[in-house]
XYZ file of C-alpha atoms in Angstrom:
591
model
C -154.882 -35.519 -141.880
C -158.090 -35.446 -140.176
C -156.874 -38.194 -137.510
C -154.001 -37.748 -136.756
C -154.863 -33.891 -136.264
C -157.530 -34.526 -133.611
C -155.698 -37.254 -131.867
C -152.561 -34.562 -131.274
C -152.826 -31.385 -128.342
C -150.797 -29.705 -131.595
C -149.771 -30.815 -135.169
C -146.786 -29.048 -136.028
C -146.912 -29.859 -139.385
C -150.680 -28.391 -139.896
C -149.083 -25.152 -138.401
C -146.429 -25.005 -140.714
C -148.509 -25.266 -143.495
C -150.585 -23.045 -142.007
C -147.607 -20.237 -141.500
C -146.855 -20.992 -145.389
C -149.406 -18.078 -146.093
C -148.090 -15.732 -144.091
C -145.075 -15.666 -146.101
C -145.897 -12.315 -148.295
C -147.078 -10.240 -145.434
C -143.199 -10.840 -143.955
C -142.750 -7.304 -143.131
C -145.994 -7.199 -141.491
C -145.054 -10.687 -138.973
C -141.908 -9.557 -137.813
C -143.735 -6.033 -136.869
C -146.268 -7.675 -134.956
C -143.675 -9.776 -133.356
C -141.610 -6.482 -132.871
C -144.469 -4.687 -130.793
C -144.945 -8.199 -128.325
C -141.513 -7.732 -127.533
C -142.088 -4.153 -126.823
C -145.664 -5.025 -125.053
C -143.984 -7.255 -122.477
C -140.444 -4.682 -121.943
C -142.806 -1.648 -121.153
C -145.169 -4.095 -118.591
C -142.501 -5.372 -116.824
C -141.020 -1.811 -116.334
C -144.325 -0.443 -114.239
C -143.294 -2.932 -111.846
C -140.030 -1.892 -110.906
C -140.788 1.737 -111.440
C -143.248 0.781 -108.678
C -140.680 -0.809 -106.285
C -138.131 1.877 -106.193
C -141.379 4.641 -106.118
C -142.062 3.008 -102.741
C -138.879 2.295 -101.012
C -136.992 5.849 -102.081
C -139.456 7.951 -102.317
C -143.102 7.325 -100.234
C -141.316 5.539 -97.497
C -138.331 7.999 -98.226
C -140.925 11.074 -97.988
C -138.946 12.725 -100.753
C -142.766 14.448 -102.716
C -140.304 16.202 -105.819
C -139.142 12.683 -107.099
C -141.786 10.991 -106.211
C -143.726 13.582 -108.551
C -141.086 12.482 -111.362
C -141.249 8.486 -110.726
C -145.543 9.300 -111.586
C -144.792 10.912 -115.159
C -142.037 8.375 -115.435
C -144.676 5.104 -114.777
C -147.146 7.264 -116.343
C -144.899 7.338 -119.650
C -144.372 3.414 -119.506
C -147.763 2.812 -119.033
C -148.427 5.276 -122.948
C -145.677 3.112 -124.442
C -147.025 -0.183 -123.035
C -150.908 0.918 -124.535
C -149.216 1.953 -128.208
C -147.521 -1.489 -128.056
C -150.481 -2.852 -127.228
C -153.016 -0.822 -129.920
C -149.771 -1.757 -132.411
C -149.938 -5.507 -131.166
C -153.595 -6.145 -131.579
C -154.643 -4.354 -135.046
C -151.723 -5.868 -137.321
C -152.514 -9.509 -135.757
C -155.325 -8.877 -137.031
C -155.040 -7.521 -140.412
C -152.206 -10.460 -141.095
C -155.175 -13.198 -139.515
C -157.877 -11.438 -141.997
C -155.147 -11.096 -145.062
C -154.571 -14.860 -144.329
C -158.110 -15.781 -144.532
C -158.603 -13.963 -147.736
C -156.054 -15.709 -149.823
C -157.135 -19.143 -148.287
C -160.740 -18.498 -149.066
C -160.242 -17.840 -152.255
C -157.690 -20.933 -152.778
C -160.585 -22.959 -151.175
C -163.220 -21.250 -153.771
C -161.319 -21.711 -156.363
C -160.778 -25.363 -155.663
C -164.653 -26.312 -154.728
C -165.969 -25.011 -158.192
C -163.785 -27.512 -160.262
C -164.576 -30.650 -158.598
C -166.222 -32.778 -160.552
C -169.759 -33.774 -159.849
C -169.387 -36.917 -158.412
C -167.646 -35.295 -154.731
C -171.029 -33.030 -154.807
C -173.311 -35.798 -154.710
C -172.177 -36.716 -151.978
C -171.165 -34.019 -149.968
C -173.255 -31.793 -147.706
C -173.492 -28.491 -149.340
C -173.911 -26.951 -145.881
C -170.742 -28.626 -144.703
C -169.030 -26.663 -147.447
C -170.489 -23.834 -146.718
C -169.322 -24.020 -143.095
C -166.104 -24.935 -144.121
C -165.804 -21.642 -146.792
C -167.073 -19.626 -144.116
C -167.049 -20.491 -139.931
C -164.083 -22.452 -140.198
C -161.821 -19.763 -142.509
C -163.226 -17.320 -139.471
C -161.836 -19.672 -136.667
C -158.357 -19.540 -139.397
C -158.451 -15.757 -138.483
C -158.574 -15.691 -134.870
C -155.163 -17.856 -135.069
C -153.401 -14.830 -135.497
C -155.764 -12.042 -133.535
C -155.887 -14.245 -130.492
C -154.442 -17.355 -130.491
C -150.589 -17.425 -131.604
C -149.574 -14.032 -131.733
C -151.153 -13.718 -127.796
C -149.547 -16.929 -126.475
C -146.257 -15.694 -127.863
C -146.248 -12.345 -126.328
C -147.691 -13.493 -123.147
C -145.121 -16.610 -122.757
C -142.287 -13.471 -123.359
C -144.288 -11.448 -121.025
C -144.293 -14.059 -118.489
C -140.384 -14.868 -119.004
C -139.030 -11.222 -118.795
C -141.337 -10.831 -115.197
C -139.830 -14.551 -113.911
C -136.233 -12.944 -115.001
C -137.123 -9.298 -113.073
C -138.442 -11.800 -109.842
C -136.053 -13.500 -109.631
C -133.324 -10.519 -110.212
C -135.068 -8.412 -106.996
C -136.089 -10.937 -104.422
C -135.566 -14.631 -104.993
C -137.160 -15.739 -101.709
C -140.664 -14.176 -102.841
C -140.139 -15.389 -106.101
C -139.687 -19.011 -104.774
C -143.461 -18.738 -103.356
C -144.848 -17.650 -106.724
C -142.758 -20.354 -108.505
C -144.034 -22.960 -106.014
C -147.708 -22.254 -107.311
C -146.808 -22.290 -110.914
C -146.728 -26.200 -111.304
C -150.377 -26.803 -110.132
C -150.817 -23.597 -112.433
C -149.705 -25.669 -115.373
C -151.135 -28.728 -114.357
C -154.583 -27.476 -114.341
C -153.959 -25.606 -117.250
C -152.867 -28.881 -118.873
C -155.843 -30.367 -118.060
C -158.102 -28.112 -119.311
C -156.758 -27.800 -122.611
C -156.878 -31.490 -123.346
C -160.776 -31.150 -122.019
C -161.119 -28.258 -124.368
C -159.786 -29.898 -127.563
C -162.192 -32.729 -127.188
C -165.065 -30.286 -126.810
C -164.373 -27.935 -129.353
C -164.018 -30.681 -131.871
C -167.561 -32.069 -130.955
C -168.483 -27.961 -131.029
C -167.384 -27.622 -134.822
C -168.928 -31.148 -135.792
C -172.464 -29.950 -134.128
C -171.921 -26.457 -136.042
C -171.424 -28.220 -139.232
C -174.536 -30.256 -138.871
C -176.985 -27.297 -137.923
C -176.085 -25.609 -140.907
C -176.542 -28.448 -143.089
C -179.965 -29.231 -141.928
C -180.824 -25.496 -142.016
C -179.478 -25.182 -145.639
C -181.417 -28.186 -146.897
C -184.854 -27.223 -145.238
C -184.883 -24.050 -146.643
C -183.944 -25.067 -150.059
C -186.348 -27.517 -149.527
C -188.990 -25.419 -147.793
C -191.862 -26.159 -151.003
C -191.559 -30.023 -150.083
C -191.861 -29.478 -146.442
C -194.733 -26.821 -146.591
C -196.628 -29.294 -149.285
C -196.099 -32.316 -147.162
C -197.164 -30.781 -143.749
C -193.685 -31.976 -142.619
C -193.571 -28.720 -140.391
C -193.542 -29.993 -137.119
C -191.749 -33.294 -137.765
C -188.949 -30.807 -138.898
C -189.054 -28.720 -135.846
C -188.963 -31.402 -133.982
C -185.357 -32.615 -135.754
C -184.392 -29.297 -135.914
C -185.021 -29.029 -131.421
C -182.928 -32.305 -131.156
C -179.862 -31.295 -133.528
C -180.262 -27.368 -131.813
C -180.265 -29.144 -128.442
C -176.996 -31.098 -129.192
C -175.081 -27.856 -130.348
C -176.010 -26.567 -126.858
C -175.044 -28.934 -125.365
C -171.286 -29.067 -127.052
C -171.462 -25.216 -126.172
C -172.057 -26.083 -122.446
C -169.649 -28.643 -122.187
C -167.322 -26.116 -123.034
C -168.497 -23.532 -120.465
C -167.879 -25.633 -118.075
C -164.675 -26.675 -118.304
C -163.707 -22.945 -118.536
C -165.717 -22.434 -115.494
C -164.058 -24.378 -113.223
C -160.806 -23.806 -114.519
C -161.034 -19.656 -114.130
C -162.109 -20.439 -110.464
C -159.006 -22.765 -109.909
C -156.685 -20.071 -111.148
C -158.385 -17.186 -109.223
C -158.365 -19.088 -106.034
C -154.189 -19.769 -106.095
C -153.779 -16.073 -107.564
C -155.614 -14.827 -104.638
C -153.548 -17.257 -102.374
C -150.037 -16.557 -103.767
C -150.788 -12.857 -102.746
C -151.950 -13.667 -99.656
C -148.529 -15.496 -98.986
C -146.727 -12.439 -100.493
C -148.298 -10.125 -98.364
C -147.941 -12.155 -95.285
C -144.060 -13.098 -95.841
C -143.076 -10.230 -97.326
C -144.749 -7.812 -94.399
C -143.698 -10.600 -91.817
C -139.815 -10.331 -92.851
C -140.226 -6.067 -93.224
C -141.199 -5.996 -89.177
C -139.004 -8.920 -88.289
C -136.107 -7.047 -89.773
C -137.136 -3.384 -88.956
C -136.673 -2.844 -92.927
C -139.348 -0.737 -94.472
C -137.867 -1.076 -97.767
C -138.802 -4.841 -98.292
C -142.440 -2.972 -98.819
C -141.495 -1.755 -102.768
C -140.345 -5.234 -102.916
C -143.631 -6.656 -101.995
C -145.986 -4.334 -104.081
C -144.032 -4.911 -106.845
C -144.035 -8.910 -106.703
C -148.135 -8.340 -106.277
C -147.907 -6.690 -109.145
C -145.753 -9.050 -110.954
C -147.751 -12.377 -109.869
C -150.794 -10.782 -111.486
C -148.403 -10.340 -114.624
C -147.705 -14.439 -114.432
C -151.096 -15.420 -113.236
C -153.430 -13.479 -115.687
C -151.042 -14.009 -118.822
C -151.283 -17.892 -118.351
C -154.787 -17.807 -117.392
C -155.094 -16.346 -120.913
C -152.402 -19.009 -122.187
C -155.129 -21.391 -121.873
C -157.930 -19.445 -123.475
C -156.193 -18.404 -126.185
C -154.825 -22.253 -126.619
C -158.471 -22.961 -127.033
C -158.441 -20.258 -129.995
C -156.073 -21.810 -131.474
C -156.765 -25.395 -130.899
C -160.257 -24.571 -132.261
C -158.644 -22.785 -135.719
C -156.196 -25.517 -135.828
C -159.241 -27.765 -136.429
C -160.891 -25.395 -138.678
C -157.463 -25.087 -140.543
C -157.369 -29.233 -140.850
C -160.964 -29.032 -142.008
C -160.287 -26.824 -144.836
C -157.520 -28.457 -145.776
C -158.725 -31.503 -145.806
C -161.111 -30.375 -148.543
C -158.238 -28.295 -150.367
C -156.315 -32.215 -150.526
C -159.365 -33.809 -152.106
C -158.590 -34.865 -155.247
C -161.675 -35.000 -157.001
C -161.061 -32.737 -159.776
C -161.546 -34.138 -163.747
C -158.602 -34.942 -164.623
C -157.060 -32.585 -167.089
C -155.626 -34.749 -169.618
C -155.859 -32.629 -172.491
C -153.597 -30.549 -174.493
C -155.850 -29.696 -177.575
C -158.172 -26.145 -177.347
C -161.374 -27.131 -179.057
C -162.312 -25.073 -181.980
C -165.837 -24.434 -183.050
C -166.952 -28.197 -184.067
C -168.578 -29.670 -186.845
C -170.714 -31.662 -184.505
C -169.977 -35.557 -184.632
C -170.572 -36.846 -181.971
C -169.667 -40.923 -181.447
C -170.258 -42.974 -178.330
C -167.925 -46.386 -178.739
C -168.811 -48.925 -176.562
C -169.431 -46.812 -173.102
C -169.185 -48.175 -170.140
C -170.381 -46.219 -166.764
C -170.797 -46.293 -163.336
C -171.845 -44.037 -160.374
C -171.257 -46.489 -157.635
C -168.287 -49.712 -157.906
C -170.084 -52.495 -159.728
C -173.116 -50.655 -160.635
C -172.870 -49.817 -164.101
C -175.969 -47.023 -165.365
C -174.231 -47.171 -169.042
C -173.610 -50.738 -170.194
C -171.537 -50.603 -173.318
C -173.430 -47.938 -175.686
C -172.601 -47.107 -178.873
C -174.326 -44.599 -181.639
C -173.402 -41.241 -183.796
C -174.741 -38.171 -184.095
C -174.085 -36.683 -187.481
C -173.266 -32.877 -187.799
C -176.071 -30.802 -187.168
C -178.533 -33.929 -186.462
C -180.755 -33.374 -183.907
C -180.650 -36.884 -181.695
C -184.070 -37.788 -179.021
C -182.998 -40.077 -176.390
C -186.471 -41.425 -175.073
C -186.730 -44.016 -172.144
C -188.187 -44.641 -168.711
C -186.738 -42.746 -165.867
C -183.069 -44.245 -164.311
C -182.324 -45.519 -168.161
C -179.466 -43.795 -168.776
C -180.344 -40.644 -170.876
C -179.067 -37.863 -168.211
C -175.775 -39.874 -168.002
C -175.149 -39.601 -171.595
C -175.100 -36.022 -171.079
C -172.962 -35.778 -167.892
C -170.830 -37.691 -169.953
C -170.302 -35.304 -173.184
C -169.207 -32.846 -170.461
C -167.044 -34.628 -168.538
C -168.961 -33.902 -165.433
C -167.721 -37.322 -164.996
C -165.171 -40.033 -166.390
C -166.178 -42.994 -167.927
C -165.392 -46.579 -167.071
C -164.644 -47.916 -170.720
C -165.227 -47.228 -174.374
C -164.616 -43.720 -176.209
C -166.130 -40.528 -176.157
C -165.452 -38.627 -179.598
C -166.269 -35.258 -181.079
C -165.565 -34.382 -184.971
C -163.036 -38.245 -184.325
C -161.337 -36.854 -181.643
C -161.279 -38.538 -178.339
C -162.782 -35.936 -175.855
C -160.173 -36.572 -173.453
C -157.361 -34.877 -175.727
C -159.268 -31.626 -175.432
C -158.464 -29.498 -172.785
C -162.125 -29.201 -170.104
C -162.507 -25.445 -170.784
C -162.427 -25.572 -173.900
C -164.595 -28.385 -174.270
C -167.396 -27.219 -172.289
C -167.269 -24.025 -173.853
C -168.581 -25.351 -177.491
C -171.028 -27.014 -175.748
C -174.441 -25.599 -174.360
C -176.973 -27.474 -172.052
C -180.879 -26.612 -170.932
C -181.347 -28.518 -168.256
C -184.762 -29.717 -167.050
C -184.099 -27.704 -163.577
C -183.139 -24.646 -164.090
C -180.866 -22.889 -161.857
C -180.619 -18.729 -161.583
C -178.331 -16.667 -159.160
C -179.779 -13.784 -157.561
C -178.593 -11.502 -160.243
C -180.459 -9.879 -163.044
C -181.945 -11.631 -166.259
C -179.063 -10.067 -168.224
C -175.746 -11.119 -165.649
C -178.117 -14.457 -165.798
C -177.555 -14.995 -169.608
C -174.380 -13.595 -169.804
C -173.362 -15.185 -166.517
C -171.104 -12.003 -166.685
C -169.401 -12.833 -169.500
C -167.758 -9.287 -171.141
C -167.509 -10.746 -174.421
C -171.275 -10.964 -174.773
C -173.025 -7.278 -174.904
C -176.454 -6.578 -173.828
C -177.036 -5.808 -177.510
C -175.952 -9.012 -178.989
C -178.454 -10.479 -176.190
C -181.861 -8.653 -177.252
C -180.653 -9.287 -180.653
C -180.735 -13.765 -179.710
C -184.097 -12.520 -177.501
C -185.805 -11.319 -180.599
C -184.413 -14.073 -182.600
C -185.726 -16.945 -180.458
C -189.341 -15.223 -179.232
C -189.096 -13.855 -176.004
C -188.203 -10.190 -176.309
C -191.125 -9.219 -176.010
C -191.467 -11.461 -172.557
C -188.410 -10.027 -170.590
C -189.551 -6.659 -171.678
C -192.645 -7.299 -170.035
C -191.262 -7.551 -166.410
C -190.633 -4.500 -164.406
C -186.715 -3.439 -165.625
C -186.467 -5.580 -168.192
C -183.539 -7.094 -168.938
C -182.284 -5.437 -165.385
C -184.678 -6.902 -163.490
C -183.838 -9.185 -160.472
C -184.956 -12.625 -160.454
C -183.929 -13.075 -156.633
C -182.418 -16.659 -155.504
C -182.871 -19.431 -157.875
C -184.886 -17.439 -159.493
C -188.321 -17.513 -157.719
C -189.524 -14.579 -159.201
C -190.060 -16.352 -162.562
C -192.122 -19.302 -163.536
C -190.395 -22.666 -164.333
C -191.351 -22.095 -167.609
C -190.026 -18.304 -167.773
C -186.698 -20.106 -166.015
C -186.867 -22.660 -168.798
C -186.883 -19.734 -171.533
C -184.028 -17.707 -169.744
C -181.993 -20.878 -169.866
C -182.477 -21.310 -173.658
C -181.214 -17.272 -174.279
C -178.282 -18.017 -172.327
C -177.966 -21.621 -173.763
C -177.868 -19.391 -177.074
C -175.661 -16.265 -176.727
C -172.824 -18.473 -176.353
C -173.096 -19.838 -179.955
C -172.296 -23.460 -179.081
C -171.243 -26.310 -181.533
C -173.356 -28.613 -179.788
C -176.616 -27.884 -177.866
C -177.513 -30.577 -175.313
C -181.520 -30.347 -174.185
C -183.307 -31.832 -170.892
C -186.404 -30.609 -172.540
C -189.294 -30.704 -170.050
C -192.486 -28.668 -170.394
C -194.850 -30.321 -168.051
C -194.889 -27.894 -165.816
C -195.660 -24.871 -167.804
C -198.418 -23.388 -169.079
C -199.290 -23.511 -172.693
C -197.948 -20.389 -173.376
C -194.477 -20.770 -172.045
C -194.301 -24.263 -174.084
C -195.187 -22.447 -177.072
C -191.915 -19.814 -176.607
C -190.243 -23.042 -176.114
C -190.840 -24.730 -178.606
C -190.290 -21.909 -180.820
C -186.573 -21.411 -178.682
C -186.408 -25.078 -179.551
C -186.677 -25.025 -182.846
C -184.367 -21.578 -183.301
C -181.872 -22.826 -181.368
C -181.030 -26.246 -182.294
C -181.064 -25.001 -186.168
C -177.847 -25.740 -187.876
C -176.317 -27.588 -185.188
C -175.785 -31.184 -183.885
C -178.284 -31.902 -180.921
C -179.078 -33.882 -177.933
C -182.386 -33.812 -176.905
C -184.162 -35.806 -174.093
C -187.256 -35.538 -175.066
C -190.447 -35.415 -173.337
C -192.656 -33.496 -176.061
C -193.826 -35.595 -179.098
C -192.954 -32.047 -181.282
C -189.667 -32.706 -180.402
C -189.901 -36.760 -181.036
C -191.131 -36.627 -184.429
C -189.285 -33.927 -185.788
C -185.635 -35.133 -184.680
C -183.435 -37.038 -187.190
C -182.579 -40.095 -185.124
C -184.092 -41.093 -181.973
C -182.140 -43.481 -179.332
C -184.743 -45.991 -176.570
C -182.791 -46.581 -174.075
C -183.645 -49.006 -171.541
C -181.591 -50.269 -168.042
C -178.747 -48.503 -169.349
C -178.749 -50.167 -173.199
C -180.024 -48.554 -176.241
C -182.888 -51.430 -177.536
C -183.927 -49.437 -180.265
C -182.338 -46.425 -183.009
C -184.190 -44.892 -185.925
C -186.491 -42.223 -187.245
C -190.174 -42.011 -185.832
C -191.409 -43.181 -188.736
C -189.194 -46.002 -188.664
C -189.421 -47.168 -185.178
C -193.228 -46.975 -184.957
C -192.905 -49.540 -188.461
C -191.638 -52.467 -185.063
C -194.880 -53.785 -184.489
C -193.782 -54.851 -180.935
C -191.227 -52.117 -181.118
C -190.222 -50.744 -177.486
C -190.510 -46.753 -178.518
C -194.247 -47.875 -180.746
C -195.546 -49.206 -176.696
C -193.652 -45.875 -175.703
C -195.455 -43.735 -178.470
C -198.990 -45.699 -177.559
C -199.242 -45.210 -173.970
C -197.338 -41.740 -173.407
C -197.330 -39.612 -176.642
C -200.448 -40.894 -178.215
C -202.262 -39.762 -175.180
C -201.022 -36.063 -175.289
C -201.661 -36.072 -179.560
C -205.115 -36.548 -178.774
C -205.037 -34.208 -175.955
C -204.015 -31.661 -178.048
């Protein structure tokens, strides 16, 4: 859509779609629509109230009516400013009930793509899309379509009136109008092409901003300050100068229209007076305030045609932005039919084949079983494989070949939610929303009480922990949870991991980043956790190695070796006993 959008002045289709929401706030269009008729009958009335004010009644010295024409312009002018009031506020609340439902469409959509579109997608592209695009949506309706519509009926009930009174002074206000629209035609195609540049600058400011300050630890550690600043002048200098380009344009294009406005009513004034003394008839005067009147009434209206264009050429490429990312496919597909009940815990990997990238496989055929409440170490270098295996349980991703299979059912026939759902993870990085510890284990789940939770706290050790920090349970852990420690994250991850009562517990175990305390709550969680149920474990703790009942050594995406500890450290030139030697040995002794 994206192409042929920006290559088009206007895409009907995209604004068809686009009206498609607007569909159940019907009674709400047609009364916006309703007061821009009104707004344009009630401003084209002043006018000739005006004309007849003048020729009957100030050249006609007659002060009674003349008092009466006043309160009757004055009472067209209150009807014209309710029309107006009417006009503006319910284009606006259809524009903002509009962007409501297609935010939350475009939510809703974003947080069931599968992994594989988010790694490689700008997060701060999304974010602009969620939120200054759906804004640029809104002002569609407050001052782009709804405005061009009533001005455009504006301008065609004051041609109709011109022409009706005096066609000879309309001619000279029709003989501008051409290099009106010409210039006005110009502009807009100048416009597009700079507000398109304007939104593409946007977008990349806020993704560099987003990523820095996520990344602010690895910029602050490397000295990378200035070298940022630096990148961050250059990108802020190039969303300038999209900004200026389009200040421009509008510059010289509000100075174009001004200077014919200003000389149509100079060629009013002079023909109109000329034929009033010429002809000894004082009455052409009403005829030649009101067409002053009136040409303001064309000029101004499409002088405002052309900004509010822009508005609406700049949501109409917002709009084609966010749908382009509501028409990406890149959902898992939902194959399933069967709900997942609470499994036994097989778990069998038949000949899996993966890839990230086209002809790159990470998993290259791997096969092995995980008995009911086994607990399974995958150990290997780093880029072997063992993450994928667990993307893969989840169907965070698809795989290339082979067959995925819980309790002998191919994971496929389950239904994703349910799937996920009997199956918990601990990830090596953990993530927290700025929420409290509790909405962080529950992630708001209304099934789960905050009783059941400091019953699994006491359970798995670290009661007494969360206790410890000013509200407890209640206490806010800010965004991504920087008030904690990695290894306080780490423990909070293993409560919430546990509340849920999964079949199947899936661990990126890491502890070396946490002090010997918080590994000692974790291994404790460990151990309470993964009781009585199948689990994955990568492992990076030699507790964890020697106590699980099958561990995997994976290796460029194979798995070289399978066995107990005891067993695999019997391979004299054994791939996990050179493993054990040089890593695990090391930390025994250190301990």
């Amino acid at each position: 859509m994206s192409k042929d959008t920006t290559g088009k002045s206007f895409d009907l289709n995209l604004f068809k779609r686009l009206m498609r929401y607007t569909q159940p706030y019907k009674v709400t269009f047609f009364g916006v629509a309703f007061a821009a008729l009104m707004l344009s009958f009630f401003s084209s009335v002043r006018p000739i109230i005006l004309r007849y004010t003048v020729n009957d009644y100030i050249i006609g010295k007659d002060a009674e009516s003349l008092l009466y024409f006043v309160l009757l312009m004055t009472a067209a002018l209150v009807l014209e400013v309710i029309s107006q009031l009417s006009f503006i506020y319910f284009a606006n609340w259809l524009g903002q009930s509009v962007i409501r439902d297609i935010r939350l469409k475009l939510f809703n959509h974003m947080i069931r793509f599968r992994m594989k579109y988010f790694d490689s997608s700008s997060v701060g592209i999304l974010v602009t899309r969620a939120v200054n695009d759906i804004e640029r949506i809104a002002a569609i309706f407050s001052d782009g379509l709804f405005m061009i519509v009533s001005d455009l009926l504006k301008m065609t009930v004051v041609a109709g009136v011109m022409i009706y009174f005096n066609w000879k002074l309309s001619v000279i206000i029709f003989a501008v109008l051409p290099l009106m629209l010409y210039a006005t035609r110009l502009f807009q195609k100048a416009m597009k092409k700079a507000f398109i540049e304007v939104r593409k600058e946007v977008a990349n400011l806020n993704s560099f901003v987003q990523e820095r300050l996520t990344g602010m630890k690895i910029v602050q550690l490397f000295v990378r300050e200035k070298k940022e600043y630096d990148d961050f002048v250059a990108i802020n200098e190039k969303h300038k100068t999209a900004w200026i380009n389009t200040v421009w344009y509008n510059s010289i294009f509000i100075a174009v229209v001004e200077m014919m406005a200003a000389v149509t009513t100079g060629l009013l004034v002079w023909y109109g007076g000329l034929q009033a003394v010429m002809n000894n008839d004082m009455a052409k005067l009403g005829d030649v305030f009101m067409f002053i009147m009136l040409s303001t009434m064309i000029f101004r209206p499409l002088r405002q045609i052309a900004d509010k264009f822009n508005t609406l050429q700049m949501g109409m490429v917002a709009a084609n932005r966010v749908f382009d990312v509501l028409d990406t496919q890149s959902r898992v597909e939902e194959t399933g039919t069967v709900k997942a009940g609470h499994f036994k815990g097989k778990i069998e990997f038949d000949k899996v084949r993966f890839e990230y990238v086209a002809d790159e496989e990470v998993l290259k055929g791997i096969s092995f079983t995980a008995q009911p409440g086994e607990t399974v170490a995958i150990v290997g270098a780093t880029g072997a494989g063992k993450s994928t295996i667990i993307n893969l349980l989840n169907r965070f991703y698809d795989i290339k070949a082979g067959e995925i299979r819980v309790d002998d059912q191919n994971i496929n026939d389950f239904t994703v939610e349910s799937l996920r759902n009997e199956i918990a993870i601990v990830l090596q990085d953990v993530f927290l929303f700025a929420d409290t510890i509790l909405n962080n284990i529950t992630l708001k789940n209304p099934d789960i009480s905050e009783e059941e939770v400091i019953a699994a706290a006491k359970e798995i050790g670290i009661h007494k922990f969360i206790k410890s920090l000013p509200g407890g349970y209640h206490y806010n852990v800010k965004e991504r949870g920087s008030m904690l420690s990695s290894g306080q994250r780490q423990l909070i991850a293993f409560l919430r991991a546990y509340v849920s009562d999964p079949s199947i517990l899936v661990l990126d175990e890491a502890t070396s980043s946490v002090d010997g305390h918080s590994e000692k709550l974790i291994q404790k969680a460990t151990e309470r956790v993964t009781k009585g149920r199948t689990s994955m474990v990568i492992a990076h703790r030699l507790a964890t190695v020697k106590k699980a009942d099958k561990i995997l050594v994976m290796e460029a995406g194979k798995i070289i070796e399978e066995g107990t500890h005891d067993d695999l450290l019997k391979k004299e030139d054994g791939h996990y006993r050179k493993l054990y030697e040089v890593q695990f040995m090391a930390e025994e002794e250190a301990v």
